[in-house]
Amino acid sequence: MINLKIEENVKESQNVNTLYFNWDQDIRPGQFAMIWIPGYGEIPMSFSGLGRRKSITVKAYGSASRKLTELKAGDDLFLRGPYGNGFDVREGRKLLVGGGSGIVSLYPIADQETDALISAKTRDELIFKDRFPESRRFIATDDGSDGFHGFAHELLQRINIDSYEAIYVCGPEQMMYKVLQVLKGRKVFVQFSLERTMKCGIGICDSCSLGGKQVCKEGPVFNIEELIGNPEFGVYRTTYSGRRIRLNVK
Amino acid sequence: MSDISTTLAGIKLVNPFMVASGILDENGYTMKELLERGAAAVVTKSIGISERDGYPTPVIVEYGDSLINAVGLSNPGIENFGEEINIAKEAKRPIIGSVFAYNAEEFTKLSVKMEEYGVDAIELNLSCPHVKGFGLEVGSDPDLVEDIVNEIKSKVKVPVFAKLSPNVSNIIEIAKAAEKADAYVLINTVKAMAIDIYSRSPVLSNLYGGLSGPAIKPVGIRYVYEVKKETGKEIIGVGGISNYKDAIEYIMAGASAVQIGTALYKYGKGIFREMEWQLRTFMDEERFEKIEEMVGVAIKR
Ligand SMILES: Cc1cc2nc3c(=O)[nH]c(=O)nc-3n(C[C@H](O)[C@H](O)[C@H](O)COP(=O)(O)O)c2cc1C
Ligand code: FES
């Protein structure tokens, strides 16, 4: 277990906080850590910042993530990692497609040539909107409270996909499945970062399996070609016990 | 060229390497992938009567190349597991169904169901060290072990393996109680613990877990040697096997086949193919024609 100190806790919105800490460690965009909150559990978190100062951006939903958002400067941060393969970051014009908190793991890819399509259910749930200038961002909300009224994949259909060298996608599986349908067959390089129930984070327990691949180790990043025809992507998820549940995405 | 295929309780194996229970064997597609990448057989994760979440995270501590786990027998329940076995069977290699329960009746129900699903053998988990009421608590009671094994043997036709624990005071007594089993599987994890000194707290949510990986290999070797010498029965060796040399050490101590778990964490799924050709090279150089010629050669009478 690695022990670091929180340097700063910045509130992003109602229930989203970014925690900054110093960690002299090479990490690739898209990799993640298992963050331990003693007494509350251990949860996978991708990095939202990979400069000299690293950061994670946490949305409070369960008791562990809520506790994490409440940590203060000087508090201990416990983690193991970095884990996973990370993105293959290409040169040139890039598009990030982030649904819900998905933009967090994509953010470290962003440079001067990167546009972002950020989607959420409603205006208040848009994360990192202000980190992209207006000329470089596309916003979609399910309820129309900000930007395009509709889903990410619908807005994506109105964008000139062929003007990008690479597209990186992260968000709820339902959203990614639909984005995949829009992007498949196009000649642009596309990668998706997936999420599954994680327990060990190191490719041993099989709780994060996706068609025979371990999302924690062989992923979380997969090329679009690896997902087309994957028997579980967009088709099944598994519960904490390992029980298979059919998704109604298609 | 030497022959690395072998037979275990009548089951043909293309090599002596199987996947140990609990490591990458809960999902049918994962099991299929491991078989396609060289594992001769997989033992499924231990399955119980009903769906079980296991313990909350953290469930793993990394300890060098070894691990301490307290996954807590999470599983989807026997009724939901047939689908996974069907998927795994597409690889057309043996599947061994591992089951856990707290009495002979439930163990038998599970084993009968596994046989219906088409598994090639049953492995009885009599040894998980970190779940109250199951595993070790069952496996350290010789009368109960005898009941369980005898009952199952009278109800199923496929071979039955008894997986024993190193966490008992007299393993020979337990092995003898499980005498009717077709083979013994040795060893399960060693009860262990880790404390984080900065949070001043045990790391695992369950406090205790099971140690696996290179740290337990010498313990496994000694149990395989001792039980083979005492009973002469077929043994499947497991515990800390990370390369072909470890596997051969187990075979020379008396194992007819071996299982690999924790090493998948460090070496990944390519480990089976790697070990296959290394084993073949070793046997060629040392002039062994068949695996059987190496089984138990180190045992001193
Ligand atoms: C994460 C994990 C889960 C395990 N789950 C089971 C299980 O469900 N049933 C079982 O009989 N053994 C289980 N084991 C024990 C292994 O099958 C094996 O006996 C032990 O790990 C030693 O082998 P190794 O050093 O190659 O991992 C588990 C081990 C690990 C590391
Ligand atoms: S979280 Fe355990 S295998 Fe991926």
XYZ file of C-alpha atoms and ligand atoms in Angstrom:
586
model
C 0.000 0.000 0.000
C 1.362 3.390 -1.007
C 0.870 6.241 1.432
C 0.699 9.829 0.075
C -0.495 13.138 1.491
C -3.376 15.197 0.092
C -2.140 18.673 -0.853
C -5.384 20.265 -1.843
C -9.068 19.440 -2.216
C -10.892 21.516 -4.852
C -14.661 21.408 -5.176
C -15.713 21.023 -8.833
C -19.474 20.896 -8.333
C -22.123 19.869 -5.816
C -20.723 16.359 -5.303
C -17.487 16.254 -7.305
C -14.064 17.077 -5.845
C -10.527 16.970 -7.196
C -7.824 15.821 -4.800
C -4.246 16.902 -5.565
C -1.142 15.104 -4.267
C 2.551 14.781 -5.070
C 3.640 11.428 -6.386
C 6.844 10.845 -8.283
C 5.536 8.092 -10.528
C 5.191 7.549 -14.290
C 1.537 7.108 -15.144
C -0.061 6.876 -18.564
C -3.360 8.629 -19.295
C -6.149 6.103 -18.720
C -4.371 4.108 -16.031
C -6.015 3.879 -12.631
C -5.286 3.167 -8.970
C -7.102 1.220 -6.288
C -7.717 3.833 -3.607
C -8.139 2.551 -0.073
C -10.267 4.465 2.383
C -9.620 2.617 5.673
C -12.877 1.453 7.174
C -14.826 2.228 3.982
C -13.320 -0.003 1.306
C -11.184 0.217 -1.779
C -12.328 1.673 -5.111
C -10.803 2.033 -8.574
C -10.136 5.634 -9.651
C -8.547 6.966 -12.798
C -6.250 9.968 -12.704
C -7.519 13.370 -13.795
C -4.101 15.036 -13.681
C -0.666 13.597 -14.423
C 1.662 16.580 -14.206
C 4.176 17.090 -11.422
C 1.137 17.231 -9.194
C -1.186 14.285 -9.713
C -4.905 14.356 -9.120
C -7.995 12.221 -8.925
C -11.478 13.604 -9.416
C -14.084 11.937 -7.272
C -17.847 11.922 -7.541
C -19.563 10.982 -4.282
C -21.990 8.130 -4.736
C -21.203 5.438 -2.185
C -19.894 5.795 1.349
C -16.266 5.246 0.278
C -16.292 7.870 -2.477
C -18.134 10.318 -0.224
C -15.484 9.874 2.445
C -12.822 10.449 -0.203
C -14.364 13.754 -1.307
C -14.196 14.886 2.316
C -10.419 14.418 2.726
C -8.509 17.597 3.560
C -5.032 18.934 2.877
C -2.608 16.967 5.063
C -4.784 13.839 5.215
C -3.383 10.465 4.167
C -4.181 9.024 0.761
C -3.695 5.246 0.452
C -3.456 3.547 -2.899
C -1.957 0.784 -4.991
C -1.172 1.108 -8.661
C -0.901 2.493 -11.249
C -2.757 -0.331 -12.987
C -4.047 -1.050 -16.456
C -2.728 -0.373 -19.932
C -3.660 3.291 -20.497
C -4.413 5.076 -23.762
C -2.263 5.102 -26.853
C -2.071 8.879 -27.232
C -1.656 9.919 -30.873
C -0.240 13.146 -32.284
C -2.562 15.587 -34.008
C -6.188 16.627 -33.659
C -7.960 14.576 -31.023
C -11.530 14.336 -29.780
C -12.452 13.267 -26.265
C -15.957 11.888 -25.791
C -16.819 11.763 -22.106
C -20.160 10.799 -20.613
C -20.910 11.457 -16.936
C -17.600 11.206 -15.041
C -15.923 9.649 -18.103
C -14.202 12.907 -19.030
C -12.058 12.594 -15.889
C -9.911 9.743 -17.203
C -9.698 11.366 -20.669
C -8.600 14.772 -19.423
C -4.850 13.916 -19.161
C -4.829 13.387 -22.957
C -5.936 16.963 -23.629
C -3.514 19.340 -25.373
C -3.847 22.370 -27.665
C -5.214 20.210 -30.476
C -7.879 18.430 -28.459
C -11.638 18.986 -28.560
C -14.044 17.568 -26.007
C -17.585 16.314 -26.267
C -18.913 16.311 -22.723
C -22.323 14.863 -21.944
C -24.383 14.425 -18.796
C -27.965 13.932 -17.727
C -28.307 17.553 -16.749
C -26.317 20.825 -16.605
C -25.237 20.419 -12.967
C -23.596 17.070 -13.719
C -21.286 18.333 -16.468
C -17.710 17.831 -15.270
C -14.654 19.839 -16.459
C -16.740 21.914 -18.899
C -14.795 25.055 -17.982
C -11.442 23.371 -18.558
C -12.088 23.557 -22.318
C -12.541 26.887 -24.131
C -15.880 27.338 -25.863
C -14.368 26.924 -29.330
C -13.062 23.481 -28.386
C -16.010 21.919 -26.676
C -19.327 20.297 -27.568
C -21.871 19.952 -24.774
C -24.849 17.609 -24.649
C -27.409 17.107 -21.903
C -30.198 14.531 -21.841
C -32.673 17.152 -20.616
C -31.481 20.028 -22.803
C -30.503 22.204 -19.835
C -27.157 23.004 -21.532
C -25.848 22.624 -25.085
C -27.302 20.043 -27.427
C -30.544 18.455 -26.217
C -29.892 14.725 -26.532
C -27.311 11.969 -26.123
C -23.583 11.981 -26.818
C -23.835 9.650 -29.811
C -26.477 11.896 -31.395
C -24.308 14.978 -31.059
C -21.310 12.997 -32.342
C -23.194 12.321 -35.586
C -23.226 16.084 -36.240
C -19.483 16.476 -35.800
C -16.923 16.116 -38.583
C -15.377 12.876 -37.322
C -12.944 12.638 -40.224
C -11.179 15.816 -39.131
C -9.668 13.983 -36.121
C -6.608 11.747 -35.911
C -7.929 9.926 -32.885
C -11.035 9.713 -30.735
C -11.028 8.609 -27.082
C -14.248 7.578 -25.354
C -15.183 6.984 -21.719
C -18.571 6.873 -20.039
C -21.427 4.578 -19.108
C -21.438 1.362 -21.166
C -24.779 2.164 -22.768
C -23.382 5.460 -24.047
C -20.136 3.852 -25.243
C -22.025 1.109 -27.033
C -23.985 3.694 -29.005
C -20.887 5.769 -29.693
C -19.237 2.619 -31.037
C -22.114 2.159 -33.491
C -21.517 5.685 -34.800
C -17.745 5.269 -35.109
C -17.451 1.737 -36.414
C -16.354 1.489 -40.011
C -14.789 4.992 -39.939
C -11.076 5.189 -40.562
C -10.221 7.249 -37.458
C -8.256 5.600 -34.588
C -10.674 5.012 -31.678
C -10.125 3.804 -28.106
C -12.611 3.201 -25.320
C -11.954 3.064 -21.591
C -14.239 0.529 -19.935
C -15.546 0.028 -16.476
C -16.461 -3.242 -14.769
C -16.763 -4.379 -11.163
C -13.220 -4.358 -9.845
C -11.997 -6.125 -6.746
C -8.341 -7.040 -7.114
C -7.269 -4.608 -9.857
C -4.404 -6.921 -10.853
C -5.975 -9.510 -13.121
C -6.513 -12.342 -10.665
C -10.110 -12.418 -9.384
C -12.054 -12.378 -12.691
C -14.738 -10.004 -11.442
C -13.992 -7.473 -14.210
C -13.999 -9.923 -17.103
C -15.182 -8.785 -20.530
C -15.324 -11.575 -23.067
C -12.250 -13.285 -21.640
C -10.168 -10.125 -21.118
C -9.563 -8.590 -17.704
C -10.572 -4.927 -17.826
C -8.247 -4.144 -14.901
C -5.123 -5.546 -16.547
C -5.572 -6.052 -20.291
C -7.714 -2.868 -20.244
C -9.271 -0.610 -19.183
C -8.480 0.752 -22.645
C -9.533 -1.226 -25.720
C -9.324 -0.369 -29.405
C -12.637 -0.246 -31.214
C -11.664 -3.378 -33.170
C -11.330 -5.349 -29.938
C -14.839 -4.416 -28.856
C -16.634 -5.150 -32.095
C -17.782 -8.728 -31.687
C -16.831 -8.911 -27.993
C -19.496 -11.255 -26.584
C -19.983 -9.209 -23.411
C -19.528 -5.530 -24.347
C -22.958 -3.914 -24.331
C -24.512 -7.341 -23.760
C -23.807 -8.405 -20.183
C -22.564 -7.034 -16.944
C -21.784 -9.059 -13.829
C -22.779 -8.308 -10.252
C -20.410 -8.199 -7.274
C -21.050 -11.950 -6.824
C -20.148 -12.689 -10.449
C -23.723 -13.289 -11.641
C -24.311 -12.474 -15.286
C -26.986 -9.892 -16.078
C -28.158 -9.125 -19.583
C -28.059 -5.436 -20.502
C -30.781 -3.848 -22.564
C -28.478 -1.659 -24.587
C -29.076 -3.012 -28.083
C 10.938 -35.753 -28.350
C 9.488 -36.223 -24.873
C 5.764 -36.376 -24.280
C 4.335 -33.780 -21.876
C 0.769 -35.062 -22.016
C -0.414 -36.984 -18.986
C -3.401 -38.625 -17.339
C -4.954 -37.748 -14.030
C -7.637 -39.980 -12.517
C -8.300 -41.168 -16.057
C -8.620 -37.624 -17.475
C -6.346 -36.871 -20.417
C -4.339 -33.655 -20.121
C -2.278 -32.191 -22.984
C 0.221 -30.949 -20.395
C 0.370 -31.126 -16.582
C -0.673 -27.470 -16.041
C -4.165 -26.533 -14.904
C -5.689 -23.282 -13.661
C -6.187 -23.265 -9.858
C -9.601 -22.585 -8.373
C -10.431 -18.934 -7.733
C -8.028 -17.377 -10.220
C -9.631 -16.203 -13.476
C -12.249 -18.918 -13.527
C -15.570 -17.375 -12.587
C -16.490 -16.170 -16.067
C -16.930 -18.704 -18.888
C -15.162 -16.536 -21.452
C -12.097 -16.179 -19.226
C -11.874 -19.926 -18.687
C -12.184 -20.476 -22.432
C -9.428 -17.943 -23.078
C -7.028 -19.641 -20.625
C -7.684 -23.047 -22.179
C -7.094 -21.641 -25.639
C -3.848 -20.146 -24.376
C -2.417 -23.438 -23.218
C -3.921 -24.472 -19.866
C -4.628 -28.216 -20.003
C -7.712 -27.852 -17.762
C -9.375 -25.307 -15.538
C -10.725 -25.737 -12.062
C -13.665 -23.349 -11.673
C -13.953 -20.876 -8.872
C -15.538 -22.584 -5.862
C -19.309 -22.501 -6.306
C -21.889 -22.734 -3.516
C -25.637 -23.328 -3.300
C -26.641 -19.690 -3.426
C -25.309 -16.439 -4.811
C -22.726 -14.854 -2.521
C -21.055 -11.454 -2.722
C -17.924 -12.354 -0.786
C -16.167 -9.683 1.260
C -16.094 -5.955 0.622
C -12.840 -4.517 -0.749
C -9.920 -4.540 -0.029
C -9.799 -8.253 -0.814
C -6.181 -8.406 -1.981
C -2.804 -7.459 -0.526
C 0.237 -7.573 -2.810
C 3.188 -9.042 -0.995
C 6.066 -9.070 -3.475
C 5.105 -11.660 -6.070
C 2.878 -13.337 -3.494
C -0.639 -12.313 -2.491
C -2.891 -12.388 0.517
C -6.519 -12.688 -0.561
C -9.846 -12.648 1.196
C -12.228 -12.688 -1.737
C -14.610 -14.607 0.514
C -15.974 -17.256 -1.847
C -17.968 -14.793 -3.922
C -19.855 -16.714 -6.609
C -23.077 -16.502 -8.615
C -24.558 -19.677 -7.099
C -24.779 -23.111 -8.699
C -28.019 -22.417 -10.607
C -26.382 -19.541 -12.481
C -23.132 -21.338 -13.206
C -24.202 -23.766 -15.941
C -24.017 -20.995 -18.520
C -20.381 -20.274 -17.645
C -19.449 -23.946 -17.958
C -21.155 -24.131 -21.339
C -19.105 -21.200 -22.595
C -15.856 -22.660 -21.194
C -16.569 -26.047 -22.782
C -16.297 -24.480 -26.237
C -12.525 -24.814 -25.762
C -12.953 -28.613 -25.656
C -10.611 -29.223 -22.754
C -11.416 -30.624 -19.310
C -13.317 -28.474 -16.821
C -13.171 -29.359 -13.133
C -16.027 -28.002 -11.051
C -14.973 -26.744 -7.620
C -17.651 -26.646 -4.922
C -17.905 -25.552 -1.298
C -20.567 -26.163 1.359
C -20.848 -26.832 5.067
C -22.287 -30.352 5.074
C -22.404 -33.573 3.053
C -25.914 -32.964 1.769
C -25.141 -29.598 0.164
C -21.779 -30.780 -1.133
C -23.561 -33.664 -2.829
C -26.241 -31.439 -4.356
C -23.560 -29.192 -5.796
C -21.499 -32.079 -7.140
C -24.505 -33.717 -8.806
C -25.395 -30.417 -10.445
C -21.820 -29.901 -11.635
C -21.875 -33.389 -13.150
C -25.122 -32.510 -14.948
C -23.425 -29.420 -16.357
C -20.875 -31.752 -17.909
C -17.713 -31.201 -15.853
C -14.952 -33.798 -16.139
C -14.257 -33.961 -12.392
C -15.334 -32.406 -9.105
C -12.933 -30.636 -6.746
C -14.100 -30.323 -3.144
C -12.930 -27.146 -1.469
C -12.324 -28.457 2.054
C -9.826 -25.767 2.811
C -10.640 -22.087 2.225
C -8.939 -20.469 5.232
C -10.954 -17.280 5.593
C -14.698 -17.925 5.450
C -16.489 -18.851 8.653
C -18.506 -22.065 8.531
C -16.994 -23.216 5.238
C -13.736 -24.475 3.847
C -11.199 -24.966 6.560
C -13.807 -25.274 9.294
C -15.230 -28.219 7.369
C -11.875 -29.528 6.206
C -10.311 -29.787 9.630
C -13.003 -32.173 10.930
C -12.045 -35.721 9.813
C -15.491 -37.220 10.439
C -17.192 -34.554 8.371
C -14.607 -34.890 5.584
C -15.159 -38.646 5.482
C -18.939 -38.171 5.319
C -18.713 -35.644 2.533
C -16.325 -37.615 0.353
C -18.111 -40.952 0.811
C -21.518 -39.449 0.123
C -20.390 -37.720 -3.068
C -18.497 -40.740 -4.317
C -21.710 -42.770 -4.055
C -23.674 -40.196 -6.088
C -21.443 -39.047 -8.946
C -19.542 -40.948 -11.633
C -16.854 -38.402 -12.507
C -13.609 -38.404 -10.494
C -13.641 -36.490 -7.202
C -10.651 -34.511 -5.917
C -10.309 -33.407 -2.290
C -8.522 -30.076 -1.859
C -6.857 -30.048 1.531
C -5.521 -27.309 3.710
C -2.070 -26.732 5.158
C -3.794 -25.015 8.102
C -4.512 -28.226 10.037
C -2.513 -29.938 12.758
C -2.499 -33.360 11.116
C -2.925 -33.459 7.368
C -2.400 -37.218 7.146
C -5.430 -37.752 9.349
C -7.547 -35.560 7.048
C -6.130 -37.200 3.925
C -7.029 -40.619 5.295
C -10.547 -39.390 6.057
C -10.806 -38.366 2.390
C -9.383 -41.703 1.234
C -12.238 -42.437 -1.172
C -11.403 -39.371 -3.239
C -9.683 -40.103 -6.556
C -6.921 -37.595 -5.882
C -5.809 -35.003 -3.362
C -5.211 -31.377 -4.247
C -2.460 -29.821 -2.121
C -2.374 -27.042 -0.943
C -4.861 -24.261 -0.431
C -3.667 -20.882 0.841
C -1.981 -20.381 4.206
C -3.907 -18.265 6.704
C -2.237 -14.862 6.906
C -2.620 -11.178 7.615
C -1.192 -7.759 6.706
C -1.266 -4.501 8.668
C -0.737 -1.060 7.202
C 1.496 0.827 9.595
C 0.381 4.332 8.543
C -3.324 3.716 8.959
C -2.494 1.406 11.886
C -5.048 -1.000 10.567
C -5.377 -4.440 8.980
C -5.687 -3.977 5.210
C -8.185 -6.714 4.318
C -11.800 -5.919 5.143
C -12.000 -9.446 6.563
C -8.762 -8.900 8.572
C -7.456 -12.406 7.701
C -6.803 -13.867 4.299
C -4.939 -16.643 2.518
C -1.315 -16.357 1.446
C -0.518 -17.695 -2.031
C 2.339 -17.440 -4.498
C 6.110 -18.068 -4.203
C 6.019 -17.512 -0.413
C 4.141 -20.804 0.105
C 5.913 -23.042 -2.410
C 8.186 -24.790 0.126
C 5.140 -25.478 2.308
C 3.290 -27.008 -0.633
C 6.263 -29.149 -1.618
C 6.535 -30.566 1.872
C 2.823 -31.489 2.036
C 2.818 -33.093 -1.398
C 5.916 -35.107 -0.510
C 4.569 -36.194 2.868
C 1.078 -37.124 1.678
C 2.361 -38.940 -1.426
C 4.807 -40.912 0.693
C 2.157 -41.822 3.267
C -0.769 -42.578 0.970
C 0.613 -43.259 -2.505
C -2.504 -41.666 -3.954
C -2.558 -39.361 -6.983
C -1.860 -35.741 -6.057
C -2.370 -32.429 -7.810
C 0.256 -29.968 -6.583
C -0.565 -26.288 -6.120
C 1.063 -23.391 -4.331
C 3.528 -20.871 -5.672
C 4.259 -22.464 -9.028
C 5.658 -19.679 -11.214
C 7.776 -21.536 -13.775
C 8.624 -24.977 -15.132
C 11.216 -25.624 -12.421
C 8.654 -25.112 -9.671
C 6.286 -27.464 -11.493
C 8.944 -30.165 -11.853
C 9.828 -29.820 -8.175
C 6.183 -30.549 -7.299
C 6.090 -33.481 -9.737
C 9.253 -34.981 -8.268
C 7.753 -34.548 -4.790
C 4.844 -36.695 -5.923
C 2.364 -34.607 -7.930
C 0.886 -36.065 -11.126
C -0.301 -32.650 -12.316
C -0.107 -29.093 -11.004
C -2.294 -26.020 -10.746
C -1.248 -22.435 -11.299
C -2.909 -19.422 -9.726
C -1.040 -16.437 -8.373
C 1.679 -16.613 -11.048
C -0.896 -15.333 -13.559
C -0.653 -12.016 -11.717
C 3.015 -11.568 -12.524
C 3.426 -13.506 -15.753
C 0.002 -13.223 -17.385
C -1.836 -15.721 -19.532
C 1.219 -16.538 -21.652
C 2.666 -18.581 -18.770
C 1.123 -21.859 -19.938
C 2.730 -21.863 -23.400
C 6.026 -20.736 -21.885
C 6.018 -23.583 -19.362
C 5.027 -26.113 -22.013
C 8.112 -25.633 -24.139
C 10.444 -25.238 -21.153
C 9.156 -28.492 -19.661
C 9.674 -30.245 -22.986
C 13.236 -28.921 -23.198
C 13.996 -30.035 -19.641
C 12.637 -33.525 -20.250
C 14.615 -33.874 -23.479
C 17.814 -32.811 -21.746
C 17.240 -34.949 -18.673
C 16.000 -37.906 -20.755
C 12.531 -38.295 -19.360
C 10.119 -39.590 -21.992
C 6.909 -39.202 -20.027
C 5.666 -37.157 -17.070
C 4.896 -40.366 -15.167
C 8.628 -41.165 -15.015
C 9.203 -38.031 -12.918
C 6.307 -38.399 -10.470
C 7.643 -38.868 -6.951
C 11.235 -39.638 -8.001
C 12.525 -37.518 -5.104
C 10.755 -39.582 -2.462
C 13.171 -41.406 -0.168
C 11.852 -44.560 1.372
C -7.677 -14.611 -5.353
C -7.695 -16.059 -4.975
C -8.919 -16.724 -4.891
C -8.959 -18.084 -4.545
N -10.170 -18.711 -4.496
C -10.212 -20.068 -4.273
C -11.443 -20.773 -4.333
O -12.509 -20.216 -4.609
N -11.412 -22.108 -4.089
C -10.254 -22.790 -3.806
O -10.296 -24.011 -3.616
N -9.076 -22.133 -3.751
C -9.029 -20.795 -3.983
N -7.812 -20.140 -3.953
C -6.581 -20.901 -3.674
C -5.880 -21.344 -4.963
O -6.666 -22.225 -5.722
C -4.540 -22.031 -4.665
O -4.770 -23.164 -3.867
C -3.569 -21.113 -3.925
O -3.676 -19.794 -4.399
C -2.115 -21.551 -4.066
O -1.693 -21.568 -5.402
P -0.879 -20.358 -6.096
O 0.246 -20.018 -5.205
O -0.476 -20.881 -7.446
O -1.860 -19.247 -6.227
C -7.760 -18.775 -4.278
C -6.535 -18.091 -4.354
C -6.488 -16.754 -4.700
C -5.160 -16.057 -4.778
S -10.512 -6.736 -10.782
Fe -9.821 -8.722 -10.362
S -9.384 -9.523 -12.330
Fe -9.851 -7.464 -12.688
